[in-house]
Amino acid sequence: MFFDRLSRLLNDAFRPKPKYITVTPVSSAGPAQMLPPSKLPRHVAIIMDGNGRWAQSRGMPRSAGHAAGTEALRDIIRASDDWGIEALSLYAFSTENWSRSKEEVGALMGLLLKYFNSEIDELDAKHVKITILGDVDGMPEPQREALRNAMVRTKDNAGLKLNIAVNYGGRAELVRAAKALAAQVKDGALEPEAIDEAAFEGQLYTAGLPDVDLLIRTSGELRTSNFLPWQLVYAEMVFDDCFWPDFDRTRYLKCLRAYAERDRRFGGRNEPAEAAPAKPTQPSETET
Ligand code: FPP
Protein backbone atom coordinates (compact mmCIF):
# COMPACT_ATOMS: atom_id res chain seq x y z
CA MET A 1 0.00 0.00 0.00
CA PHE A 2 2.74 2.44 1.05
CA PHE A 3 4.91 1.61 -1.98
CA ASP A 4 1.90 1.83 -4.26
CA ARG A 5 1.17 5.36 -2.99
CA LEU A 6 4.84 6.35 -3.17
CA SER A 7 5.13 5.14 -6.75
CA ARG A 8 2.00 7.12 -7.73
CA LEU A 9 3.40 10.28 -6.14
CA LEU A 10 6.72 9.85 -7.96
CA ASN A 11 4.96 9.13 -11.24
CA ASP A 12 2.90 12.29 -10.91
CA ALA A 13 5.86 14.41 -9.91
CA PHE A 14 7.88 13.33 -12.95
CA ARG A 15 5.01 13.19 -15.43
CA PRO A 16 6.10 15.39 -18.34
CA LYS A 17 3.95 18.51 -18.60
CA PRO A 18 2.83 19.37 -22.16
CA LYS A 19 4.41 22.45 -23.79
CA TYR A 20 1.20 23.30 -25.55
CA ILE A 21 -2.26 21.85 -25.37
CA THR A 22 -3.32 20.96 -28.85
CA VAL A 23 -6.87 20.34 -29.91
CA THR A 24 -8.12 19.28 -33.29
CA PRO A 25 -11.65 20.69 -33.74
CA VAL A 26 -14.26 17.96 -33.64
CA SER A 27 -16.65 19.29 -36.22
CA SER A 28 -14.51 21.12 -38.77
CA ALA A 29 -11.37 20.36 -40.69
CA GLY A 30 -9.68 23.49 -39.32
CA PRO A 31 -6.13 23.47 -38.02
CA ALA A 32 -5.31 22.21 -34.54
CA GLN A 33 -5.39 25.04 -32.01
CA MET A 34 -2.71 25.59 -29.42
CA LEU A 35 -2.56 27.33 -26.08
CA PRO A 36 0.47 27.67 -23.77
CA PRO A 37 -0.14 26.13 -20.31
CA SER A 38 0.98 29.39 -18.66
CA LYS A 39 -2.26 30.93 -19.98
CA LEU A 40 -4.48 28.17 -18.60
CA PRO A 41 -6.76 28.70 -15.60
CA ARG A 42 -5.75 26.65 -12.57
CA HIS A 43 -9.35 26.09 -11.52
CA VAL A 44 -12.28 25.82 -13.95
CA ALA A 45 -15.90 25.61 -12.74
CA ILE A 46 -18.76 24.67 -15.03
CA ILE A 47 -22.52 25.12 -14.75
CA MET A 48 -23.72 22.41 -17.13
CA ASP A 49 -27.03 23.94 -18.17
CA GLY A 50 -29.54 23.12 -20.90
CA ASN A 51 -29.96 19.33 -20.73
CA GLY A 52 -33.74 19.65 -20.52
CA ARG A 53 -34.04 22.07 -23.45
CA TRP A 54 -31.66 19.94 -25.52
CA ALA A 55 -33.98 16.96 -25.04
CA GLN A 56 -37.22 18.90 -25.47
CA SER A 57 -36.02 20.43 -28.74
CA ARG A 58 -35.66 16.85 -30.02
CA GLY A 59 -39.00 15.66 -28.67
CA MET A 60 -37.23 13.51 -26.08
CA PRO A 61 -37.81 13.23 -22.31
CA ARG A 62 -35.67 15.45 -20.09
CA SER A 63 -33.90 12.36 -18.74
CA ALA A 64 -32.48 11.75 -22.24
CA GLY A 65 -30.92 15.23 -22.02
CA HIS A 66 -29.25 14.34 -18.74
CA ALA A 67 -27.95 11.08 -20.23
CA ALA A 68 -26.50 12.99 -23.20
CA GLY A 69 -25.12 15.57 -20.73
CA THR A 70 -23.29 12.80 -18.90
CA GLU A 71 -21.48 11.88 -22.12
CA ALA A 72 -20.38 15.50 -22.56
CA LEU A 73 -19.21 15.60 -18.94
CA ARG A 74 -17.14 12.44 -19.46
CA ASP A 75 -15.16 14.00 -22.28
CA ILE A 76 -14.73 17.39 -20.62
CA ILE A 77 -13.22 15.64 -17.59
CA ARG A 78 -10.84 13.72 -19.88
CA ALA A 79 -9.93 16.92 -21.74
CA SER A 80 -9.21 18.73 -18.45
CA ASP A 81 -6.92 15.88 -17.45
CA ASP A 82 -5.22 15.77 -20.88
CA TRP A 83 -4.61 19.52 -20.85
CA GLY A 84 -3.19 19.72 -17.34
CA ILE A 85 -5.98 21.74 -15.68
CA GLU A 86 -5.34 21.59 -11.93
CA ALA A 87 -8.93 21.64 -10.66
CA LEU A 88 -12.33 21.19 -12.30
CA SER A 89 -15.59 21.80 -10.42
CA LEU A 90 -18.87 20.65 -11.99
CA TYR A 91 -22.37 21.56 -10.83
CA ALA A 92 -24.24 18.26 -11.10
CA PHE A 93 -27.14 18.56 -8.64
CA SER A 94 -28.17 21.53 -6.51
CA THR A 95 -30.19 21.51 -3.29
CA GLU A 96 -32.93 23.20 -5.36
CA ASN A 97 -32.99 20.33 -7.89
CA TRP A 98 -34.90 18.10 -5.42
CA SER A 99 -38.00 20.11 -6.36
CA ARG A 100 -38.01 18.63 -9.89
CA SER A 101 -40.37 15.79 -10.79
CA LYS A 102 -39.83 12.39 -9.19
CA GLU A 103 -38.95 10.93 -12.60
CA GLU A 104 -36.31 13.54 -13.33
CA VAL A 105 -34.71 13.33 -9.88
CA GLY A 106 -34.74 9.53 -10.18
CA ALA A 107 -33.07 9.71 -13.60
CA LEU A 108 -30.36 12.04 -12.28
CA MET A 109 -29.73 9.81 -9.26
CA GLY A 110 -29.48 6.78 -11.57
CA LEU A 111 -26.97 8.56 -13.83
CA LEU A 112 -24.85 9.62 -10.86
CA LEU A 113 -24.64 6.05 -9.61
CA LYS A 114 -23.92 4.67 -13.08
CA TYR A 115 -21.27 7.32 -13.71
CA PHE A 116 -19.34 6.64 -10.51
CA ASN A 117 -19.55 2.87 -10.87
CA SER A 118 -18.44 2.87 -14.49
CA GLU A 119 -15.75 5.60 -14.39
CA ILE A 120 -14.05 5.15 -11.04
CA ASP A 121 -11.43 2.67 -12.29
CA GLU A 122 -10.36 4.91 -15.17
CA LEU A 123 -10.36 8.07 -13.03
CA ASP A 124 -8.31 6.40 -10.31
CA ALA A 125 -5.87 4.97 -12.87
CA LYS A 126 -5.38 8.54 -14.16
CA HIS A 127 -4.67 9.71 -10.58
CA VAL A 128 -7.78 11.91 -10.53
CA LYS A 129 -8.70 13.03 -7.01
CA ILE A 130 -12.48 13.18 -6.54
CA THR A 131 -14.09 15.49 -3.99
CA ILE A 132 -17.83 15.82 -3.58
CA LEU A 133 -18.96 19.36 -2.82
CA GLY A 134 -22.25 19.24 -0.97
CA ASP A 135 -24.21 17.33 1.63
CA VAL A 136 -23.40 13.68 0.88
CA ASP A 137 -25.27 12.58 4.03
CA GLY A 138 -28.48 13.89 2.50
CA MET A 139 -28.21 11.61 -0.54
CA PRO A 140 -30.02 8.28 -0.93
CA GLU A 141 -27.99 5.34 0.41
CA PRO A 142 -26.61 3.81 -2.83
CA GLN A 143 -25.46 7.20 -4.14
CA ARG A 144 -24.03 8.14 -0.73
CA GLU A 145 -21.96 4.99 -0.70
CA ALA A 146 -20.71 5.42 -4.28
CA LEU A 147 -19.74 9.06 -3.64
CA ARG A 148 -17.97 8.22 -0.36
CA ASN A 149 -16.12 5.31 -1.98
CA ALA A 150 -14.95 7.53 -4.82
CA MET A 151 -13.60 10.12 -2.37
CA VAL A 152 -11.90 7.59 -0.11
CA ARG A 153 -10.41 5.61 -2.98
CA THR A 154 -8.90 8.65 -4.73
CA LYS A 155 -8.00 10.84 -1.75
CA ASP A 156 -4.21 10.43 -2.16
CA ASN A 157 -4.19 10.90 -5.93
CA ALA A 158 -2.11 13.79 -7.19
CA GLY A 159 -3.63 14.33 -10.66
CA LEU A 160 -6.65 16.42 -11.73
CA LYS A 161 -8.68 17.60 -8.74
CA LEU A 162 -12.21 16.77 -9.83
CA ASN A 163 -14.93 18.32 -7.69
CA ILE A 164 -18.50 17.32 -8.32
CA ALA A 165 -21.17 19.41 -6.63
CA VAL A 166 -24.01 17.14 -5.56
CA ASN A 167 -26.80 18.21 -3.20
CA TYR A 168 -24.90 21.50 -3.16
CA GLY A 169 -26.02 25.04 -2.34
CA GLY A 170 -23.59 27.94 -2.15
CA ARG A 171 -25.31 29.76 0.71
CA ALA A 172 -25.65 26.49 2.62
CA GLU A 173 -21.89 25.99 2.22
CA LEU A 174 -21.24 29.42 3.76
CA VAL A 175 -23.62 28.77 6.66
CA ARG A 176 -21.94 25.40 7.26
CA ALA A 177 -18.52 27.07 7.41
CA ALA A 178 -19.80 29.73 9.84
CA LYS A 179 -21.27 27.03 12.08
CA ALA A 180 -18.01 25.05 12.10
CA LEU A 181 -16.06 28.14 13.18
CA ALA A 182 -18.68 29.04 15.80
CA ALA A 183 -18.40 25.52 17.24
CA GLN A 184 -14.62 25.90 17.52
CA VAL A 185 -15.07 29.23 19.30
CA LYS A 186 -17.60 27.66 21.66
CA ASP A 187 -15.16 24.84 22.47
CA GLY A 188 -12.44 27.37 23.21
CA ALA A 189 -10.33 26.09 20.30
CA LEU A 190 -10.51 29.37 18.37
CA GLU A 191 -10.46 33.03 19.34
CA PRO A 192 -13.08 35.09 17.47
CA GLU A 193 -10.27 37.51 16.53
CA ALA A 194 -8.48 34.65 14.77
CA ILE A 195 -11.32 34.26 12.28
CA ASP A 196 -10.01 35.59 9.01
CA GLU A 197 -10.54 34.75 5.33
CA ALA A 198 -8.08 31.86 5.48
CA ALA A 199 -9.86 30.35 8.49
CA PHE A 200 -13.21 30.66 6.72
CA GLU A 201 -11.86 29.20 3.48
CA GLY A 202 -10.53 26.25 5.48
CA GLN A 203 -14.09 25.23 6.35
CA LEU A 204 -15.40 25.16 2.78
CA TYR A 205 -15.80 21.97 0.73
CA THR A 206 -13.04 23.37 -1.50
CA ALA A 207 -10.56 23.98 1.36
CA GLY A 208 -7.02 24.16 0.05
CA LEU A 209 -7.97 24.59 -3.61
CA PRO A 210 -7.17 27.73 -5.57
CA ASP A 211 -10.11 30.10 -6.16
CA VAL A 212 -12.02 29.54 -9.38
CA ASP A 213 -10.25 31.32 -12.27
CA LEU A 214 -12.79 30.58 -14.98
CA LEU A 215 -16.53 29.93 -14.73
CA ILE A 216 -18.21 28.49 -17.82
CA ARG A 217 -22.00 28.30 -18.14
CA THR A 218 -23.77 26.80 -21.11
CA SER A 219 -27.28 27.40 -22.53
CA GLY A 220 -27.07 31.18 -22.69
CA GLU A 221 -28.18 31.84 -19.10
CA LEU A 222 -26.17 34.57 -17.38
CA ARG A 223 -26.36 33.64 -13.70
CA THR A 224 -24.20 31.90 -11.10
CA SER A 225 -27.21 30.14 -9.48
CA ASN A 226 -25.88 29.63 -5.95
CA PHE A 227 -22.70 27.94 -7.23
CA LEU A 228 -19.45 28.55 -5.32
CA PRO A 229 -20.22 32.13 -4.18
CA TRP A 230 -17.03 32.42 -2.09
CA GLN A 231 -14.74 30.80 -4.65
CA LEU A 232 -16.01 32.78 -7.67
CA VAL A 233 -15.33 36.29 -6.42
CA TYR A 234 -12.60 36.99 -8.99
CA ALA A 235 -13.53 34.38 -11.59
CA GLU A 236 -13.62 35.31 -15.24
CA MET A 237 -16.94 34.23 -16.73
CA VAL A 238 -17.50 32.80 -20.17
CA PHE A 239 -21.00 31.99 -21.39
CA ASP A 240 -21.65 29.61 -24.27
CA ASP A 241 -25.07 29.56 -25.95
CA CYS A 242 -25.03 25.83 -26.68
CA PHE A 243 -26.95 23.36 -24.54
CA TRP A 244 -24.68 21.28 -22.30
CA PRO A 245 -24.92 18.00 -24.29
CA ASP A 246 -23.46 19.88 -27.30
CA PHE A 247 -20.49 21.23 -25.34
CA ASP A 248 -17.30 19.55 -26.55
CA ARG A 249 -13.51 20.00 -26.54
CA THR A 250 -13.61 22.55 -29.32
CA ARG A 251 -16.04 24.74 -27.39
CA TYR A 252 -14.09 24.18 -24.18
CA LEU A 253 -10.90 25.32 -25.87
CA LYS A 254 -12.72 28.41 -27.15
CA CYS A 255 -13.63 29.27 -23.54
CA LEU A 256 -10.01 28.73 -22.47
CA ARG A 257 -8.88 31.03 -25.30
CA ALA A 258 -11.32 33.72 -24.19
CA TYR A 259 -9.95 33.37 -20.66
CA ALA A 260 -6.35 33.62 -21.88
CA GLU A 261 -7.15 36.99 -23.45
CA ARG A 262 -8.65 38.51 -20.30
CA ASP A 263 -6.75 41.14 -18.35
CA ARG A 264 -7.04 40.04 -14.71
CA ARG A 265 -6.39 42.85 -12.27
CA PHE A 266 -7.91 41.61 -9.00
CA GLY A 267 -8.92 45.14 -8.11
CA GLY A 268 -5.46 46.52 -8.84
CA ARG A 269 -4.08 48.01 -12.04
CA ASN A 270 -1.84 46.33 -14.58
CA GLU A 271 0.02 49.22 -16.07
CA PRO A 272 2.82 48.75 -18.54
CA ALA A 273 6.00 50.38 -17.17
CA GLU A 274 6.12 53.10 -19.84
CA ALA A 275 2.48 54.04 -19.20
CA ALA A 276 2.98 54.47 -15.46
CA PRO A 277 1.78 57.86 -14.32
CA ALA A 278 4.60 60.39 -14.25
CA LYS A 279 5.57 61.72 -10.85
CA PRO A 280 3.91 65.06 -10.24
CA THR A 281 6.44 67.74 -11.18
CA GLN A 282 7.09 70.69 -8.96
CA PRO A 283 5.98 73.96 -10.57
CA SER A 284 9.06 75.87 -11.66
CA GLU A 285 9.82 79.11 -9.98
CA THR A 286 8.94 81.05 -13.09
CA GLU A 287 5.46 79.48 -13.31
CA THR A 288 2.63 81.31 -11.77
C1 FPP B 1 -29.05 21.57 -15.92
O1 FPP B 1 -29.85 21.39 -17.06
C2 FPP B 1 -28.41 20.33 -15.55
C3 FPP B 1 -28.63 19.64 -14.41
C4 FPP B 1 -29.60 20.10 -13.39
C5 FPP B 1 -27.97 18.37 -14.13
C6 FPP B 1 -26.58 18.22 -14.68
C7 FPP B 1 -26.28 16.78 -14.70
C8 FPP B 1 -25.55 16.11 -15.63
C9 FPP B 1 -24.82 16.79 -16.70
C10 FPP B 1 -25.46 14.63 -15.64
C11 FPP B 1 -25.39 13.92 -14.32
C12 FPP B 1 -24.13 14.20 -13.55
C13 FPP B 1 -23.17 13.29 -13.28
C14 FPP B 1 -21.99 13.66 -12.44
C15 FPP B 1 -23.22 11.92 -13.80
P1 FPP B 1 -31.43 21.61 -16.92
O2 FPP B 1 -32.05 20.30 -16.67
O3 FPP B 1 -31.72 22.64 -15.88
O4 FPP B 1 -31.76 22.11 -18.36
P2 FPP B 1 -32.86 23.20 -18.77
O5 FPP B 1 -32.42 24.51 -18.17
O6 FPP B 1 -32.80 23.20 -20.25
O7 FPP B 1 -34.18 22.72 -18.22
Coordinates of C-alpha atoms and ligand atoms in Angstrom, one line a residue:
M1 CA 0.0 0.0 0.0
F2 CA 2.7 2.4 1.1
F3 CA 4.9 1.6 -2.0
D4 CA 1.9 1.8 -4.3
R5 CA 1.2 5.4 -3.0
L6 CA 4.8 6.4 -3.2
S7 CA 5.1 5.1 -6.8
R8 CA 2.0 7.1 -7.7
L9 CA 3.4 10.3 -6.1
L10 CA 6.7 9.8 -8.0
N11 CA 5.0 9.1 -11.2
D12 CA 2.9 12.3 -10.9
A13 CA 5.9 14.4 -9.9
F14 CA 7.9 13.3 -13.0
R15 CA 5.0 13.2 -15.4
P16 CA 6.1 15.4 -18.3
K17 CA 3.9 18.5 -18.6
P18 CA 2.8 19.4 -22.2
K19 CA 4.4 22.5 -23.8
Y20 CA 1.2 23.3 -25.6
I21 CA -2.3 21.9 -25.4
T22 CA -3.3 21.0 -28.8
V23 CA -6.9 20.3 -29.9
T24 CA -8.1 19.3 -33.3
P25 CA -11.7 20.7 -33.7
V26 CA -14.3 18.0 -33.6
S27 CA -16.7 19.3 -36.2
S28 CA -14.5 21.1 -38.8
A29 CA -11.4 20.4 -40.7
G30 CA -9.7 23.5 -39.3
P31 CA -6.1 23.5 -38.0
A32 CA -5.3 22.2 -34.5
Q33 CA -5.4 25.0 -32.0
M34 CA -2.7 25.6 -29.4
L35 CA -2.6 27.3 -26.1
P36 CA 0.5 27.7 -23.8
P37 CA -0.1 26.1 -20.3
S38 CA 1.0 29.4 -18.7
K39 CA -2.3 30.9 -20.0
L40 CA -4.5 28.2 -18.6
P41 CA -6.8 28.7 -15.6
R42 CA -5.7 26.6 -12.6
H43 CA -9.4 26.1 -11.5
V44 CA -12.3 25.8 -13.9
A45 CA -15.9 25.6 -12.7
I46 CA -18.8 24.7 -15.0
I47 CA -22.5 25.1 -14.8
M48 CA -23.7 22.4 -17.1
D49 CA -27.0 23.9 -18.2
G50 CA -29.5 23.1 -20.9
N51 CA -30.0 19.3 -20.7
G52 CA -33.7 19.6 -20.5
R53 CA -34.0 22.1 -23.5
W54 CA -31.7 19.9 -25.5
A55 CA -34.0 17.0 -25.0
Q56 CA -37.2 18.9 -25.5
S57 CA -36.0 20.4 -28.7
R58 CA -35.7 16.8 -30.0
G59 CA -39.0 15.7 -28.7
M60 CA -37.2 13.5 -26.1
P61 CA -37.8 13.2 -22.3
R62 CA -35.7 15.4 -20.1
S63 CA -33.9 12.4 -18.7
A64 CA -32.5 11.8 -22.2
G65 CA -30.9 15.2 -22.0
H66 CA -29.2 14.3 -18.7
A67 CA -28.0 11.1 -20.2
A68 CA -26.5 13.0 -23.2
G69 CA -25.1 15.6 -20.7
T70 CA -23.3 12.8 -18.9
E71 CA -21.5 11.9 -22.1
A72 CA -20.4 15.5 -22.6
L73 CA -19.2 15.6 -18.9
R74 CA -17.1 12.4 -19.5
D75 CA -15.2 14.0 -22.3
I76 CA -14.7 17.4 -20.6
I77 CA -13.2 15.6 -17.6
R78 CA -10.8 13.7 -19.9
A79 CA -9.9 16.9 -21.7
S80 CA -9.2 18.7 -18.4
D81 CA -6.9 15.9 -17.5
D82 CA -5.2 15.8 -20.9
W83 CA -4.6 19.5 -20.9
G84 CA -3.2 19.7 -17.3
I85 CA -6.0 21.7 -15.7
E86 CA -5.3 21.6 -11.9
A87 CA -8.9 21.6 -10.7
L88 CA -12.3 21.2 -12.3
S89 CA -15.6 21.8 -10.4
L90 CA -18.9 20.6 -12.0
Y91 CA -22.4 21.6 -10.8
A92 CA -24.2 18.3 -11.1
F93 CA -27.1 18.6 -8.6
S94 CA -28.2 21.5 -6.5
T95 CA -30.2 21.5 -3.3
E96 CA -32.9 23.2 -5.4
N97 CA -33.0 20.3 -7.9
W98 CA -34.9 18.1 -5.4
S99 CA -38.0 20.1 -6.4
R100 CA -38.0 18.6 -9.9
S101 CA -40.4 15.8 -10.8
K102 CA -39.8 12.4 -9.2
E103 CA -39.0 10.9 -12.6
E104 CA -36.3 13.5 -13.3
V105 CA -34.7 13.3 -9.9
G106 CA -34.7 9.5 -10.2
A107 CA -33.1 9.7 -13.6
L108 CA -30.4 12.0 -12.3
M109 CA -29.7 9.8 -9.3
G110 CA -29.5 6.8 -11.6
L111 CA -27.0 8.6 -13.8
L112 CA -24.9 9.6 -10.9
L113 CA -24.6 6.0 -9.6
K114 CA -23.9 4.7 -13.1
Y115 CA -21.3 7.3 -13.7
F116 CA -19.3 6.6 -10.5
N117 CA -19.6 2.9 -10.9
S118 CA -18.4 2.9 -14.5
E119 CA -15.8 5.6 -14.4
I120 CA -14.1 5.2 -11.0
D121 CA -11.4 2.7 -12.3
E122 CA -10.4 4.9 -15.2
L123 CA -10.4 8.1 -13.0
D124 CA -8.3 6.4 -10.3
A125 CA -5.9 5.0 -12.9
K126 CA -5.4 8.5 -14.2
H127 CA -4.7 9.7 -10.6
V128 CA -7.8 11.9 -10.5
K129 CA -8.7 13.0 -7.0
I130 CA -12.5 13.2 -6.5
T131 CA -14.1 15.5 -4.0
I132 CA -17.8 15.8 -3.6
L133 CA -19.0 19.4 -2.8
G134 CA -22.3 19.2 -1.0
D135 CA -24.2 17.3 1.6
V136 CA -23.4 13.7 0.9
D137 CA -25.3 12.6 4.0
G138 CA -28.5 13.9 2.5
M139 CA -28.2 11.6 -0.5
P140 CA -30.0 8.3 -0.9
E141 CA -28.0 5.3 0.4
P142 CA -26.6 3.8 -2.8
Q143 CA -25.5 7.2 -4.1
R144 CA -24.0 8.1 -0.7
E145 CA -22.0 5.0 -0.7
A146 CA -20.7 5.4 -4.3
L147 CA -19.7 9.1 -3.6
R148 CA -18.0 8.2 -0.4
N149 CA -16.1 5.3 -2.0
A150 CA -15.0 7.5 -4.8
M151 CA -13.6 10.1 -2.4
V152 CA -11.9 7.6 -0.1
R153 CA -10.4 5.6 -3.0
T154 CA -8.9 8.6 -4.7
K155 CA -8.0 10.8 -1.8
D156 CA -4.2 10.4 -2.2
N157 CA -4.2 10.9 -5.9
A158 CA -2.1 13.8 -7.2
G159 CA -3.6 14.3 -10.7
L160 CA -6.6 16.4 -11.7
K161 CA -8.7 17.6 -8.7
L162 CA -12.2 16.8 -9.8
N163 CA -14.9 18.3 -7.7
I164 CA -18.5 17.3 -8.3
A165 CA -21.2 19.4 -6.6
V166 CA -24.0 17.1 -5.6
N167 CA -26.8 18.2 -3.2
Y168 CA -24.9 21.5 -3.2
G169 CA -26.0 25.0 -2.3
G170 CA -23.6 27.9 -2.1
R171 CA -25.3 29.8 0.7
A172 CA -25.7 26.5 2.6
E173 CA -21.9 26.0 2.2
L174 CA -21.2 29.4 3.8
V175 CA -23.6 28.8 6.7
R176 CA -21.9 25.4 7.3
A177 CA -18.5 27.1 7.4
A178 CA -19.8 29.7 9.8
K179 CA -21.3 27.0 12.1
A180 CA -18.0 25.1 12.1
L181 CA -16.1 28.1 13.2
A182 CA -18.7 29.0 15.8
A183 CA -18.4 25.5 17.2
Q184 CA -14.6 25.9 17.5
V185 CA -15.1 29.2 19.3
K186 CA -17.6 27.7 21.7
D187 CA -15.2 24.8 22.5
G188 CA -12.4 27.4 23.2
A189 CA -10.3 26.1 20.3
L190 CA -10.5 29.4 18.4
E191 CA -10.5 33.0 19.3
P192 CA -13.1 35.1 17.5
E193 CA -10.3 37.5 16.5
A194 CA -8.5 34.6 14.8
I195 CA -11.3 34.3 12.3
D196 CA -10.0 35.6 9.0
E197 CA -10.5 34.8 5.3
A198 CA -8.1 31.9 5.5
A199 CA -9.9 30.3 8.5
F200 CA -13.2 30.7 6.7
E201 CA -11.9 29.2 3.5
G202 CA -10.5 26.3 5.5
Q203 CA -14.1 25.2 6.3
L204 CA -15.4 25.2 2.8
Y205 CA -15.8 22.0 0.7
T206 CA -13.0 23.4 -1.5
A207 CA -10.6 24.0 1.4
G208 CA -7.0 24.2 0.1
L209 CA -8.0 24.6 -3.6
P210 CA -7.2 27.7 -5.6
D211 CA -10.1 30.1 -6.2
V212 CA -12.0 29.5 -9.4
D213 CA -10.3 31.3 -12.3
L214 CA -12.8 30.6 -15.0
L215 CA -16.5 29.9 -14.7
I216 CA -18.2 28.5 -17.8
R217 CA -22.0 28.3 -18.1
T218 CA -23.8 26.8 -21.1
S219 CA -27.3 27.4 -22.5
G220 CA -27.1 31.2 -22.7
E221 CA -28.2 31.8 -19.1
L222 CA -26.2 34.6 -17.4
R223 CA -26.4 33.6 -13.7
T224 CA -24.2 31.9 -11.1
S225 CA -27.2 30.1 -9.5
N226 CA -25.9 29.6 -6.0
F227 CA -22.7 27.9 -7.2
L228 CA -19.4 28.6 -5.3
P229 CA -20.2 32.1 -4.2
W230 CA -17.0 32.4 -2.1
Q231 CA -14.7 30.8 -4.6
L232 CA -16.0 32.8 -7.7
V233 CA -15.3 36.3 -6.4
Y234 CA -12.6 37.0 -9.0
A235 CA -13.5 34.4 -11.6
E236 CA -13.6 35.3 -15.2
M237 CA -16.9 34.2 -16.7
V238 CA -17.5 32.8 -20.2
F239 CA -21.0 32.0 -21.4
D240 CA -21.7 29.6 -24.3
D241 CA -25.1 29.6 -25.9
C242 CA -25.0 25.8 -26.7
F243 CA -27.0 23.4 -24.5
W244 CA -24.7 21.3 -22.3
P245 CA -24.9 18.0 -24.3
D246 CA -23.5 19.9 -27.3
F247 CA -20.5 21.2 -25.3
D248 CA -17.3 19.6 -26.5
R249 CA -13.5 20.0 -26.5
T250 CA -13.6 22.6 -29.3
R251 CA -16.0 24.7 -27.4
Y252 CA -14.1 24.2 -24.2
L253 CA -10.9 25.3 -25.9
K254 CA -12.7 28.4 -27.2
C255 CA -13.6 29.3 -23.5
L256 CA -10.0 28.7 -22.5
R257 CA -8.9 31.0 -25.3
A258 CA -11.3 33.7 -24.2
Y259 CA -9.9 33.4 -20.7
A260 CA -6.3 33.6 -21.9
E261 CA -7.2 37.0 -23.4
R262 CA -8.7 38.5 -20.3
D263 CA -6.8 41.1 -18.4
R264 CA -7.0 40.0 -14.7
R265 CA -6.4 42.9 -12.3
F266 CA -7.9 41.6 -9.0
G267 CA -8.9 45.1 -8.1
G268 CA -5.5 46.5 -8.8
R269 CA -4.1 48.0 -12.0
N270 CA -1.8 46.3 -14.6
E271 CA 0.0 49.2 -16.1
P272 CA 2.8 48.8 -18.5
A273 CA 6.0 50.4 -17.2
E274 CA 6.1 53.1 -19.8
A275 CA 2.5 54.0 -19.2
A276 CA 3.0 54.5 -15.5
P277 CA 1.8 57.9 -14.3
A278 CA 4.6 60.4 -14.3
K279 CA 5.6 61.7 -10.9
P280 CA 3.9 65.1 -10.2
T281 CA 6.4 67.7 -11.2
Q282 CA 7.1 70.7 -9.0
P283 CA 6.0 74.0 -10.6
S284 CA 9.1 75.9 -11.7
E285 CA 9.8 79.1 -10.0
T286 CA 8.9 81.1 -13.1
E287 CA 5.5 79.5 -13.3
T288 CA 2.6 81.3 -11.8
Ligands
FPP1 C1 -29.0 21.6 -15.9 O1 -29.9 21.4 -17.1 C2 -28.4 20.3 -15.5 C3 -28.6 19.6 -14.4 C4 -29.6 20.1 -13.4 C5 -28.0 18.4 -14.1 C6 -26.6 18.2 -14.7 C7 -26.3 16.8 -14.7 C8 -25.6 16.1 -15.6 C9 -24.8 16.8 -16.7 C10 -25.5 14.6 -15.6 C11 -25.4 13.9 -14.3 C12 -24.1 14.2 -13.5 C13 -23.2 13.3 -13.3 C14 -22.0 13.7 -12.4 C15 -23.2 11.9 -13.8 P1 -31.4 21.6 -16.9 O2 -32.1 20.3 -16.7 O3 -31.7 22.6 -15.9 O4 -31.8 22.1 -18.4 P2 -32.9 23.2 -18.8 O5 -32.4 24.5 -18.2 O6 -32.8 23.2 -20.2 O7 -34.2 22.7 -18.2

